[in-house]
Amino acid sequence: MAEEKYDFGMIGLGTMGRNLVFNMADHGFSVSGFDQDGKQVDFLEKERGERKVLGTRSPKEFVESLKQPRVIMLLVPAGKIVDAVIDELKPLLTDEDLIMDCGNSHYTDTDARTLALAKHNMHFMGVGISGGEQGARFGPSIMPGGNKSAYDRIAPMLQAVSAKVGNEPCVTYLGTGSSGHYVKMVHNGIEYGLMQLISETYQLLKELGGLTNDELQQVYTNWNNGRLQSFLISITADVFKQQDDLTNNRLIDMILDSAGQKGTGAWTSEDAMALQVPIPVIDAAVTARNLSGLKDVRVAAQQKLKGPANAVKVEKQELINLLEQALYFATITTYAQGMALLQRASKEYNYGLNLADIAKIWRGGCIIRASLLEQISAAYSQQPDIANLMLSEGIAAELAGSQAGIRELIGIAAEGGIPVPGIMASLAYYDTYRHAWLPANLLQAQRDYFGAHTYKRNDREGVFHSHWNQKEG
Ligand code: 6PG
C-alpha cells in the first residue's frame, strides 16, 4: 500500500506553527510538519495525541510526505530565514506547488518571492495571520493575498481554522500580489496605535487620577462592556489584576517602561509617508515606542526639564468619563487612518482591496478585533469609495458626540504636563481634516521665496513665480 500522504505541510514548529497544525488537524486535515530544530519536531510528536499529524526530520522527507500539488505553510521569522527555507525547498518541489508565508514579512519581499517562484511555475502567497498563540490554536483572523486560483485551493482549510463571528469565517481572499501581507502590516500599524492610546489613558488614570491597579482593572472592564469593547481593552483589564510571581506586587508594576518592536508599525508609517497618506496616530505610536526605549535618557531628563509648576486637579470620575470619550474618538480616527492607507495602497499596488471585507475579517480572532469594526464594515459596504471613514454619517456623528471630551482631556493633560501624543495626534488629524482652509498658502509662498519652487493660485489655473521682496544678503 502506498505511504499515506498529508493534506498540508507546516515549516516552523514553534508555538504559533504547532498551534496552527493542531488547529488544522482538529478540523479534519492531516498535516506534516518540519523544523530545523529537531526538538520542536519531537515536541510536535509528543503533543499530537490521536491527530493525523506527522513529524518529519528532513526537507526531503517533509516534501515527500505531502499530497500533490503541495501546500506548504511557513511560520518562520520574517527576513532571510524565509528565503533560506524557500531555497531549500525549491529543488524538491514541482509545478503548481504552493508556498504560503504566514509570518509578518515585508510586502515588497512577498512580491519579489512571488515573482521568483512564478518563474518555476510555483505559487507563493503572503498570508497575514493575527491572534497570537491562542488565535493560532483556536481561530485566528487570516489575511491571504496572491493568486486567486491558489487561494481557492486552500480556502476550505482557511475557513475551517479561522475565527468565526456568528457563522462567518474571519478570512477572505483580499487581493492580488502582496495584499495579504500589506493588510497585515496595516493591521499591526493600527495595533500599535490602539495600544499606545490605551497606554496614554493608563498614564493619566495612574498619575493624575491616582487609581490603584484594582480601580484600573475596573475602569477597563467597564469600558469593555461599552462602546470601547475590544480584545485590547479586555486584556488591559486582565493585566492589572495579575500578581507577580517573584514579589508581592502586581506584575504590571514590576515591568520596565520600555517597549520593544519587531518593526511592522514602523513599516506602516514608512509606507504611508511614501504614499503621502497621513496616519499621525500610528506615527505617534511608533515614536512613543522609540521614546520609551530611551529609558536612561528620560531618567536623566526628568531632573533637568521642568514641567508645569502646579499640579492639575480633576475629579476622578470626571477624568474617567473624559478619557472614555477621548479614547473612543481616537480609536475611530486610528481605524480611519489605517483604512485610508489601505484604500490608497490598493490603488497604487493594484490590490483590489474591499475595505468592508477587511473590517469584517478583523471582527474576530485578531489583535485589533473590536465591536466598532461592525460599524466600520457597514460604513464601507454602504460607501465603498468614501474618501475617509470619518466622513461616513454614522461615524461622523460618533466623533461629534465625543469631541468635547477629547478637547477637554487634552487641555487637562497639557496643563498637567502628561504626554498624550496619540490622543493629541488624533484630534489634530480630525481638526486638520475638517478645515477647508489650511495655512499651506504660506508654505507655498515660503518655498517660492527661497527656492523659486513656484506656487498655485486660488483664483486661476497655472503655475506662478513671484519676485519676492528679498532680504538683502
Ligand atoms: C498579531 C500581532 C503579531 C505581532 C506582535 C508583535 O496580529 O498577532 O500583530 O503579528 O508580531 O503583535 O509585534 P511587535 O513586536 O512589533 O510589537
Short mmCIF file of C-alpha atoms and ligand atoms in Angstrom, two decimals:
data_model
loop_
_atom_site.label_atom_id
_atom_site.label_comp_id
_atom_site.label_asym_id
_atom_site.label_seq_id
_atom_site.Cartn_x
_atom_site.Cartn_y
_atom_site.Cartn_z
CA MET A 1 0.00 0.00 0.00
CA ALA A 2 1.27 3.48 -0.88
CA GLU A 3 2.51 5.55 2.01
CA GLU A 4 -0.09 7.93 3.35
CA LYS A 5 0.26 11.49 2.08
CA TYR A 6 -0.68 14.55 4.10
CA ASP A 7 -3.01 17.41 3.11
CA PHE A 8 -0.81 20.28 4.27
CA GLY A 9 2.74 20.95 5.34
CA MET A 10 3.98 23.31 8.02
CA ILE A 11 7.55 24.55 8.31
CA GLY A 12 8.32 26.21 11.63
CA LEU A 13 7.00 24.34 14.62
CA GLY A 14 7.38 27.00 17.29
CA THR A 15 4.28 27.72 19.37
CA MET A 16 2.45 29.52 16.54
CA GLY A 17 3.23 26.87 13.92
CA ARG A 18 2.47 23.95 16.22
CA ASN A 19 -0.80 25.51 17.36
CA LEU A 20 -1.88 26.07 13.79
CA VAL A 21 -1.01 22.45 12.94
CA PHE A 22 -3.23 21.22 15.79
CA ASN A 23 -5.98 23.64 14.78
CA MET A 24 -5.90 22.23 11.20
CA ALA A 25 -5.81 18.66 12.45
CA ASP A 26 -8.77 19.30 14.77
CA HIS A 27 -10.70 20.38 11.69
CA GLY A 28 -10.05 17.10 9.92
CA PHE A 29 -6.96 17.94 7.87
CA SER A 30 -3.83 15.82 8.00
CA VAL A 31 -0.66 17.85 8.46
CA SER A 32 3.02 17.11 8.13
CA GLY A 33 5.48 19.32 9.99
CA PHE A 34 9.16 20.16 9.75
CA ASP A 35 11.51 22.33 11.78
CA GLN A 36 15.29 22.72 11.60
CA ASP A 37 15.27 22.29 15.33
CA GLY A 38 14.67 18.58 15.92
CA LYS A 39 13.42 19.28 19.45
CA GLN A 40 10.40 21.10 18.02
CA VAL A 41 9.63 18.05 15.87
CA ASP A 42 9.89 15.80 18.95
CA PHE A 43 7.56 18.11 20.80
CA LEU A 44 5.03 18.07 17.95
CA GLU A 45 5.03 14.28 18.02
CA LYS A 46 4.71 14.19 21.79
CA GLU A 47 1.74 16.56 21.79
CA ARG A 48 -0.13 15.34 18.70
CA GLY A 49 -2.19 12.66 20.50
CA GLU A 50 -4.53 10.87 18.07
CA ARG A 51 -4.39 13.66 15.49
CA LYS A 52 -3.26 12.97 11.92
CA VAL A 53 -0.01 14.85 12.35
CA LEU A 54 3.40 13.75 11.15
CA GLY A 55 6.80 14.99 12.33
CA THR A 56 9.50 14.90 9.65
CA ARG A 57 13.24 15.26 10.03
CA SER A 58 14.49 16.50 6.68
CA PRO A 59 13.13 18.80 3.98
CA LYS A 60 13.09 15.82 1.59
CA GLU A 61 11.09 13.60 3.94
CA PHE A 62 8.78 16.55 4.58
CA VAL A 63 8.16 17.32 0.90
CA GLU A 64 7.67 13.65 0.03
CA SER A 65 5.06 13.27 2.75
CA LEU A 66 2.70 15.78 1.09
CA LYS A 67 -0.14 15.28 -1.38
CA GLN A 68 0.40 16.92 -4.78
CA PRO A 69 0.08 19.69 -5.74
CA ARG A 70 1.62 20.51 -2.38
CA VAL A 71 0.55 23.23 0.00
CA ILE A 72 3.28 24.31 2.38
CA MET A 73 2.82 26.90 5.09
CA LEU A 74 5.78 28.76 6.59
CA LEU A 75 5.66 30.09 10.12
CA VAL A 76 9.26 31.18 10.48
CA PRO A 77 10.69 34.59 11.44
CA ALA A 78 10.39 37.18 8.68
CA GLY A 79 13.51 38.09 6.70
CA LYS A 80 16.41 35.99 5.48
CA ILE A 81 15.10 32.78 7.03
CA VAL A 82 12.11 32.81 4.68
CA ASP A 83 14.46 32.98 1.68
CA ALA A 84 16.67 30.26 3.11
CA VAL A 85 13.68 27.95 3.56
CA ILE A 86 12.42 28.66 0.05
CA ASP A 87 15.88 27.97 -1.40
CA GLU A 88 16.00 24.66 0.39
CA LEU A 89 12.50 23.65 -0.73
CA LYS A 90 12.64 24.80 -4.34
CA PRO A 91 14.65 21.90 -5.85
CA LEU A 92 12.32 19.45 -4.14
CA LEU A 93 9.06 20.98 -5.36
CA THR A 94 7.20 20.60 -8.65
CA ASP A 95 4.79 22.62 -10.82
CA GLU A 96 1.76 24.13 -9.12
CA ASP A 97 3.07 23.58 -5.60
CA LEU A 98 2.12 26.42 -3.29
CA ILE A 99 4.13 28.03 -0.51
CA MET A 100 2.23 30.26 1.91
CA ASP A 101 4.31 32.61 4.03
CA CYS A 102 2.24 33.11 7.17
CA GLY A 103 4.74 35.31 9.04
CA ASN A 104 4.97 39.09 9.16
CA SER A 105 7.08 39.52 6.04
CA HIS A 106 7.54 42.89 4.41
CA TYR A 107 5.19 43.15 1.45
CA THR A 108 7.97 44.01 -1.00
CA ASP A 109 9.75 40.75 -0.10
CA THR A 110 6.50 38.92 -0.77
CA ASP A 111 6.22 40.48 -4.23
CA ALA A 112 9.81 39.51 -5.04
CA ARG A 113 9.33 35.92 -3.82
CA THR A 114 6.05 35.56 -5.73
CA LEU A 115 7.77 36.60 -8.95
CA ALA A 116 10.79 34.38 -8.38
CA LEU A 117 8.69 31.28 -7.73
CA ALA A 118 6.31 32.00 -10.60
CA LYS A 119 9.31 31.54 -12.92
CA HIS A 120 9.40 27.93 -11.73
CA ASN A 121 5.60 27.53 -12.10
CA MET A 122 5.16 27.55 -8.34
CA HIS A 123 2.79 29.69 -6.35
CA PHE A 124 3.69 31.89 -3.44
CA MET A 125 1.17 33.64 -1.23
CA GLY A 126 1.63 36.16 1.57
CA VAL A 127 -0.83 35.34 4.30
CA GLY A 128 -1.19 37.53 7.37
CA ILE A 129 -2.25 35.69 10.49
CA SER A 130 -3.27 37.51 13.62
CA GLY A 131 -4.31 36.41 17.05
CA GLY A 132 -1.15 35.27 18.78
CA GLU A 133 -0.75 31.76 20.16
CA GLN A 134 -4.37 31.37 21.24
CA GLY A 135 -5.58 32.59 17.88
CA ALA A 136 -3.41 30.11 16.01
CA ARG A 137 -4.74 27.28 18.15
CA PHE A 138 -8.44 28.15 18.27
CA GLY A 139 -9.13 30.56 15.42
CA PRO A 140 -7.06 33.43 14.05
CA SER A 141 -8.05 36.16 11.66
CA ILE A 142 -6.42 35.27 8.35
CA MET A 143 -5.43 37.76 5.65
CA PRO A 144 -4.48 35.95 2.42
CA GLY A 145 -3.43 37.62 -0.80
CA GLY A 146 -1.99 36.44 -4.09
CA ASN A 147 -3.10 34.22 -6.93
CA LYS A 148 -6.88 33.65 -6.71
CA SER A 149 -6.88 30.09 -8.01
CA ALA A 150 -4.16 29.19 -5.49
CA TYR A 151 -6.34 30.74 -2.79
CA ASP A 152 -9.34 28.68 -3.91
CA ARG A 153 -7.33 25.52 -3.23
CA ILE A 154 -6.77 26.43 0.38
CA ALA A 155 -9.97 28.38 1.09
CA PRO A 156 -11.87 25.47 2.73
CA MET A 157 -8.99 24.83 5.12
CA LEU A 158 -8.51 28.53 5.96
CA GLN A 159 -12.24 28.96 6.52
CA ALA A 160 -12.32 25.93 8.81
CA VAL A 161 -9.43 27.01 11.03
CA SER A 162 -10.17 30.74 11.18
CA ALA A 163 -12.06 32.55 13.92
CA LYS A 164 -15.81 32.87 13.39
CA VAL A 165 -18.14 35.76 14.07
CA GLY A 166 -21.55 34.13 14.13
CA ASN A 167 -21.15 31.74 11.23
CA GLU A 168 -18.87 34.00 9.24
CA PRO A 169 -15.23 32.94 8.98
CA CYS A 170 -12.64 35.65 9.63
CA VAL A 171 -10.87 35.04 6.35
CA THR A 172 -11.49 36.08 2.78
CA TYR A 173 -9.47 36.48 -0.39
CA LEU A 174 -8.09 40.00 -0.09
CA GLY A 175 -6.49 40.71 -3.44
CA THR A 176 -3.55 40.28 -5.74
CA GLY A 177 0.19 40.12 -5.08
CA SER A 178 1.38 41.04 -1.62
CA SER A 179 -2.01 42.36 -0.46
CA GLY A 180 -2.25 39.82 2.38
CA HIS A 181 0.98 40.97 3.95
CA TYR A 182 0.16 44.60 3.28
CA VAL A 183 -3.17 44.31 5.07
CA LYS A 184 -1.46 42.52 7.96
CA MET A 185 1.15 45.28 8.14
CA VAL A 186 -1.58 47.92 8.41
CA HIS A 187 -3.41 45.75 10.94
CA ASN A 188 -0.24 45.92 13.02
CA GLY A 189 0.05 49.68 12.50
CA ILE A 190 -3.46 50.06 13.88
CA GLU A 191 -2.50 47.67 16.69
CA TYR A 192 0.41 49.99 17.59
CA GLY A 193 -1.94 53.00 17.54
CA LEU A 194 -4.58 51.41 19.75
CA MET A 195 -2.05 50.06 22.25
CA GLN A 196 -0.46 53.49 22.54
CA LEU A 197 -3.82 55.20 23.07
CA ILE A 198 -4.81 52.75 25.79
CA SER A 199 -1.41 53.25 27.44
CA GLU A 200 -1.94 57.01 27.46
CA THR A 201 -5.25 56.58 29.29
CA TYR A 202 -3.40 54.41 31.83
CA GLN A 203 -0.79 57.09 32.44
CA LEU A 204 -3.43 59.74 33.10
CA LEU A 205 -5.55 57.46 35.27
CA LYS A 206 -2.49 56.47 37.30
CA GLU A 207 -0.60 59.77 37.54
CA LEU A 208 -3.44 62.23 37.62
CA GLY A 209 -6.35 60.17 38.87
CA GLY A 210 -4.24 58.18 41.33
CA LEU A 211 -6.14 54.99 40.51
CA THR A 212 -4.97 51.75 42.06
CA ASN A 213 -4.48 48.64 39.94
CA ASP A 214 -7.83 47.29 41.17
CA GLU A 215 -9.53 50.51 40.16
CA LEU A 216 -7.76 50.45 36.80
CA GLN A 217 -8.93 46.92 36.22
CA GLN A 218 -12.48 48.04 36.97
CA VAL A 219 -12.30 51.03 34.60
CA TYR A 220 -11.09 48.94 31.66
CA THR A 221 -13.62 46.23 32.47
CA ASN A 222 -16.40 48.83 32.41
CA TRP A 223 -15.10 50.27 29.16
CA ASN A 224 -15.02 46.81 27.69
CA ASN A 225 -18.70 46.46 28.47
CA GLY A 226 -19.48 49.57 26.44
CA ARG A 227 -18.71 51.01 23.02
CA LEU A 228 -14.96 50.52 23.52
CA GLN A 229 -15.42 46.74 23.66
CA SER A 230 -12.33 45.16 22.17
CA PHE A 231 -9.72 42.48 22.68
CA LEU A 232 -7.04 45.03 23.63
CA ILE A 233 -9.22 46.71 26.28
CA SER A 234 -10.20 43.34 27.71
CA ILE A 235 -6.60 42.12 28.06
CA THR A 236 -5.66 45.50 29.55
CA ALA A 237 -8.22 44.94 32.32
CA ASP A 238 -6.72 41.49 32.96
CA VAL A 239 -3.17 42.85 33.10
CA PHE A 240 -3.93 44.98 36.17
CA LYS A 241 -5.03 42.05 38.30
CA GLN A 242 -2.05 39.80 37.52
CA GLN A 243 0.06 39.09 40.59
CA ASP A 244 3.87 38.95 40.25
CA ASP A 245 5.42 35.53 40.94
CA LEU A 246 8.64 36.99 42.30
CA THR A 247 7.41 39.74 44.62
CA ASN A 248 4.24 40.69 46.44
CA ASN A 249 3.42 43.33 43.86
CA ARG A 250 1.19 43.35 40.84
CA LEU A 251 3.17 42.26 37.79
CA ILE A 252 2.44 45.47 35.88
CA ASP A 253 4.39 47.47 38.46
CA MET A 254 7.46 45.28 38.02
CA ILE A 255 7.66 45.57 34.22
CA LEU A 256 10.18 48.02 32.75
CA ASP A 257 8.58 51.00 30.98
CA SER A 258 10.48 50.45 27.75
CA ALA A 259 8.80 48.58 24.90
CA GLY A 260 10.40 46.70 22.01
CA GLN A 261 9.13 46.25 18.49
CA LYS A 262 9.67 43.93 15.56
CA GLY A 263 9.09 46.67 13.01
CA THR A 264 5.67 46.29 11.43
CA GLY A 265 4.44 49.56 12.98
CA ALA A 266 7.40 51.46 11.56
CA TRP A 267 6.88 49.78 8.16
CA THR A 268 3.30 51.06 8.17
CA SER A 269 4.50 54.60 8.87
CA GLU A 270 7.22 54.36 6.25
CA ASP A 271 4.88 53.20 3.54
CA ALA A 272 2.25 55.78 4.50
CA MET A 273 4.89 58.50 4.18
CA ALA A 274 5.92 57.15 0.79
CA LEU A 275 2.31 57.18 -0.40
CA GLN A 276 1.68 60.54 1.31
CA VAL A 277 -1.19 59.18 3.36
CA PRO A 278 -1.42 60.84 6.79
CA ILE A 279 -1.57 58.31 9.64
CA PRO A 280 -0.43 60.50 12.55
CA VAL A 281 -1.77 58.35 15.41
CA ILE A 282 0.19 55.37 14.14
CA ASP A 283 3.27 57.55 13.59
CA ALA A 284 2.92 58.88 17.13
CA ALA A 285 2.65 55.34 18.46
CA VAL A 286 5.85 54.27 16.72
CA THR A 287 7.60 57.41 18.00
CA ALA A 288 6.29 56.82 21.52
CA ARG A 289 7.73 53.29 21.49
CA ASN A 290 11.06 54.72 20.37
CA LEU A 291 10.92 57.28 23.18
CA SER A 292 10.05 54.54 25.65
CA GLY A 293 13.29 52.87 24.60
CA LEU A 294 15.30 55.90 25.74
CA LYS A 295 14.83 54.96 29.38
CA ASP A 296 18.21 56.17 30.66
CA VAL A 297 17.90 59.47 28.85
CA ARG A 298 14.41 60.01 30.25
CA VAL A 299 15.54 59.26 33.78
CA ALA A 300 18.24 61.92 33.46
CA ALA A 301 15.94 64.39 31.70
CA GLN A 302 13.35 64.21 34.47
CA GLN A 303 15.88 66.01 36.70
CA LYS A 304 16.60 68.71 34.12
CA LEU A 305 13.49 69.53 32.13
CA LYS A 306 10.82 71.40 34.03
CA GLY A 307 7.11 70.67 33.68
CA PRO A 308 4.19 72.83 34.85
CA ALA A 309 4.66 74.41 38.28
CA ASN A 310 1.25 73.47 39.65
CA ALA A 311 -0.45 70.14 39.69
CA VAL A 312 -3.70 70.00 37.76
CA LYS A 313 -6.79 68.98 39.71
CA VAL A 314 -9.56 66.89 38.24
CA GLU A 315 -12.19 64.78 39.89
CA LYS A 316 -11.60 61.05 39.40
CA GLN A 317 -14.92 60.13 37.82
CA GLU A 318 -14.79 63.18 35.58
CA LEU A 319 -11.33 62.13 34.37
CA ILE A 320 -12.56 58.60 33.65
CA ASN A 321 -15.52 59.97 31.65
CA LEU A 322 -13.34 62.31 29.61
CA LEU A 323 -10.84 59.56 28.92
CA GLU A 324 -13.55 57.21 27.72
CA GLN A 325 -14.65 59.83 25.20
CA ALA A 326 -11.10 60.68 24.17
CA LEU A 327 -10.18 57.02 23.71
CA TYR A 328 -13.31 56.33 21.69
CA PHE A 329 -12.69 59.34 19.46
CA ALA A 330 -9.01 58.50 18.97
CA THR A 331 -9.77 54.82 18.34
CA ILE A 332 -12.12 55.75 15.49
CA THR A 333 -9.52 58.03 13.91
CA THR A 334 -6.87 55.30 14.18
CA TYR A 335 -9.00 52.84 12.22
CA ALA A 336 -9.84 55.67 9.79
CA GLN A 337 -6.13 56.27 9.17
CA GLY A 338 -5.36 52.60 8.64
CA MET A 339 -8.30 52.23 6.26
CA ALA A 340 -7.28 55.36 4.33
CA LEU A 341 -3.82 53.87 3.87
CA LEU A 342 -5.29 50.59 2.62
CA GLN A 343 -7.52 52.46 0.19
CA ARG A 344 -4.58 54.37 -1.27
CA ALA A 345 -2.28 51.34 -1.33
CA SER A 346 -4.92 49.31 -3.12
CA LYS A 347 -4.88 51.82 -5.97
CA GLU A 348 -1.12 52.22 -6.01
CA TYR A 349 -0.34 48.50 -5.95
CA ASN A 350 -3.47 47.29 -7.81
CA TYR A 351 -4.52 45.03 -4.94
CA GLY A 352 -8.27 45.33 -5.49
CA LEU A 353 -8.98 45.52 -1.75
CA ASN A 354 -12.50 45.58 -0.37
CA LEU A 355 -12.42 47.63 2.84
CA ALA A 356 -15.79 46.35 4.10
CA ASP A 357 -14.50 42.76 3.86
CA ILE A 358 -11.27 43.65 5.62
CA ALA A 359 -13.13 45.26 8.53
CA LYS A 360 -15.31 42.13 8.62
CA ILE A 361 -12.46 39.65 8.92
CA TRP A 362 -10.93 41.80 11.67
CA ARG A 363 -14.06 41.43 13.83
CA GLY A 364 -12.84 38.13 15.25
CA GLY A 365 -9.58 36.38 16.05
CA CYS A 366 -7.15 39.23 15.55
CA ILE A 367 -5.48 41.62 17.99
CA ILE A 368 -7.47 44.67 16.84
CA ARG A 369 -10.88 42.97 17.00
CA ALA A 370 -13.45 45.36 18.42
CA SER A 371 -17.20 45.86 18.29
CA LEU A 372 -16.56 49.12 16.40
CA LEU A 373 -15.48 47.09 13.36
CA GLU A 374 -19.10 46.10 12.77
CA GLN A 375 -19.93 49.76 12.15
CA ILE A 376 -16.77 50.30 10.11
CA SER A 377 -17.60 47.38 7.86
CA ALA A 378 -21.17 48.65 7.42
CA ALA A 379 -19.88 52.14 6.56
CA TYR A 380 -17.65 50.79 3.77
CA SER A 381 -20.34 48.46 2.42
CA GLN A 382 -22.66 51.45 2.07
CA GLN A 383 -20.00 53.72 0.57
CA PRO A 384 -17.06 51.64 -0.70
CA ASP A 385 -15.23 54.65 -2.15
CA ILE A 386 -15.77 57.11 0.67
CA ALA A 387 -12.63 59.26 0.98
CA ASN A 388 -12.33 58.74 4.72
CA LEU A 389 -14.20 56.69 7.30
CA MET A 390 -14.73 59.86 9.36
CA LEU A 391 -16.99 61.18 6.59
CA SER A 392 -19.46 58.33 6.91
CA GLU A 393 -22.59 59.78 8.53
CA GLY A 394 -22.80 57.40 11.48
CA ILE A 395 -19.08 57.65 12.24
CA ALA A 396 -19.10 61.46 11.90
CA ALA A 397 -21.90 61.56 14.46
CA GLU A 398 -19.88 59.36 16.86
CA LEU A 399 -16.90 61.71 16.54
CA ALA A 400 -19.06 64.78 17.06
CA GLY A 401 -20.52 63.18 20.18
CA SER A 402 -17.15 62.62 21.81
CA GLN A 403 -15.14 65.60 20.59
CA ALA A 404 -15.93 67.79 23.59
CA GLY A 405 -14.42 65.08 25.79
CA ILE A 406 -11.18 64.71 23.85
CA ARG A 407 -10.71 68.50 23.70
CA GLU A 408 -11.14 68.90 27.43
CA LEU A 409 -8.97 65.90 28.16
CA ILE A 410 -6.11 67.22 26.02
CA GLY A 411 -6.34 70.53 27.87
CA ILE A 412 -6.02 68.75 31.20
CA ALA A 413 -3.12 66.59 30.01
CA ALA A 414 -1.25 69.60 28.63
CA GLU A 415 -1.85 71.59 31.79
CA GLY A 416 -0.61 68.68 33.88
CA GLY A 417 2.40 68.05 31.63
CA ILE A 418 1.39 64.45 30.98
CA PRO A 419 2.19 63.16 27.47
CA VAL A 420 -0.70 62.02 25.29
CA PRO A 421 0.91 62.05 21.84
CA GLY A 422 -1.50 59.60 20.26
CA ILE A 423 -4.61 61.33 21.58
CA MET A 424 -3.27 64.73 20.53
CA ALA A 425 -2.39 63.42 17.07
CA SER A 426 -5.90 62.09 16.74
CA LEU A 427 -7.57 65.42 17.45
CA ALA A 428 -5.09 67.29 15.25
CA TYR A 429 -5.88 64.89 12.40
CA TYR A 430 -9.60 65.48 12.82
CA ASP A 431 -9.27 69.26 13.08
CA THR A 432 -6.91 69.44 10.12
CA TYR A 433 -9.13 67.17 8.05
CA ARG A 434 -12.26 69.24 8.68
CA HIS A 435 -10.57 72.54 7.77
CA ALA A 436 -11.39 73.71 4.25
CA TRP A 437 -8.61 76.26 4.61
CA LEU A 438 -5.14 75.45 5.89
CA PRO A 439 -2.10 77.73 6.07
CA ALA A 440 -0.34 75.92 3.23
CA ASN A 441 -0.58 79.07 1.14
CA LEU A 442 2.17 80.37 3.41
CA LEU A 443 4.20 77.19 2.85
CA GLN A 444 3.86 77.71 -0.89
CA ALA A 445 4.95 81.33 -0.54
CA GLN A 446 7.98 80.39 1.56
CA ARG A 447 9.05 77.72 -0.93
CA ASP A 448 8.75 80.11 -3.81
CA TYR A 449 10.55 82.82 -1.85
CA PHE A 450 13.66 80.83 -1.01
CA GLY A 451 13.78 78.32 -3.83
CA ALA A 452 11.64 79.58 -6.70
CA HIS A 453 9.61 76.38 -6.34
CA THR A 454 6.57 78.18 -7.83
CA TYR A 455 3.04 78.15 -6.41
CA LYS A 456 -0.55 77.66 -7.49
CA ARG A 457 -3.20 80.35 -7.06
CA ASN A 458 -6.74 80.07 -5.79
CA ASP A 459 -8.26 82.27 -8.49
CA ARG A 460 -6.78 80.93 -11.74
CA GLU A 461 -5.10 77.87 -13.23
CA GLY A 462 -1.40 77.62 -13.82
CA VAL A 463 1.90 77.77 -12.01
CA PHE A 464 3.34 81.07 -10.80
CA HIS A 465 6.55 82.50 -9.51
CA SER A 466 6.99 85.89 -7.90
CA HIS A 467 9.93 88.12 -7.35
CA TRP A 468 9.64 88.35 -3.58
CA ASN A 469 10.71 91.34 -1.59
CA GLN A 470 14.04 89.52 -0.92
CA LYS A 471 16.03 90.34 2.20
CA GLU A 472 19.39 91.81 1.43
CA GLY A 473 22.33 89.43 1.67
C1 6PG B 1 -0.78 39.65 15.67
C2 6PG B 1 0.38 40.52 16.08
C3 6PG B 1 1.70 39.89 15.84
C4 6PG B 1 2.88 40.78 16.14
C5 6PG B 1 3.04 41.12 17.57
C6 6PG B 1 4.36 41.79 17.93
O1 6PG B 1 -1.54 40.15 14.86
O2 6PG B 1 -0.92 38.52 16.14
O3 6PG B 1 0.32 41.70 15.33
O4 6PG B 1 1.76 39.51 14.49
O5 6PG B 1 4.03 40.15 15.72
O6 6PG B 1 2.00 41.92 17.98
O7 6PG B 1 4.59 42.95 17.22
P1 6PG B 1 5.70 43.99 17.70
O8 6PG B 1 6.87 43.22 18.20
O9 6PG B 1 6.06 44.79 16.51
O10 6PG B 1 5.06 44.79 18.78
#
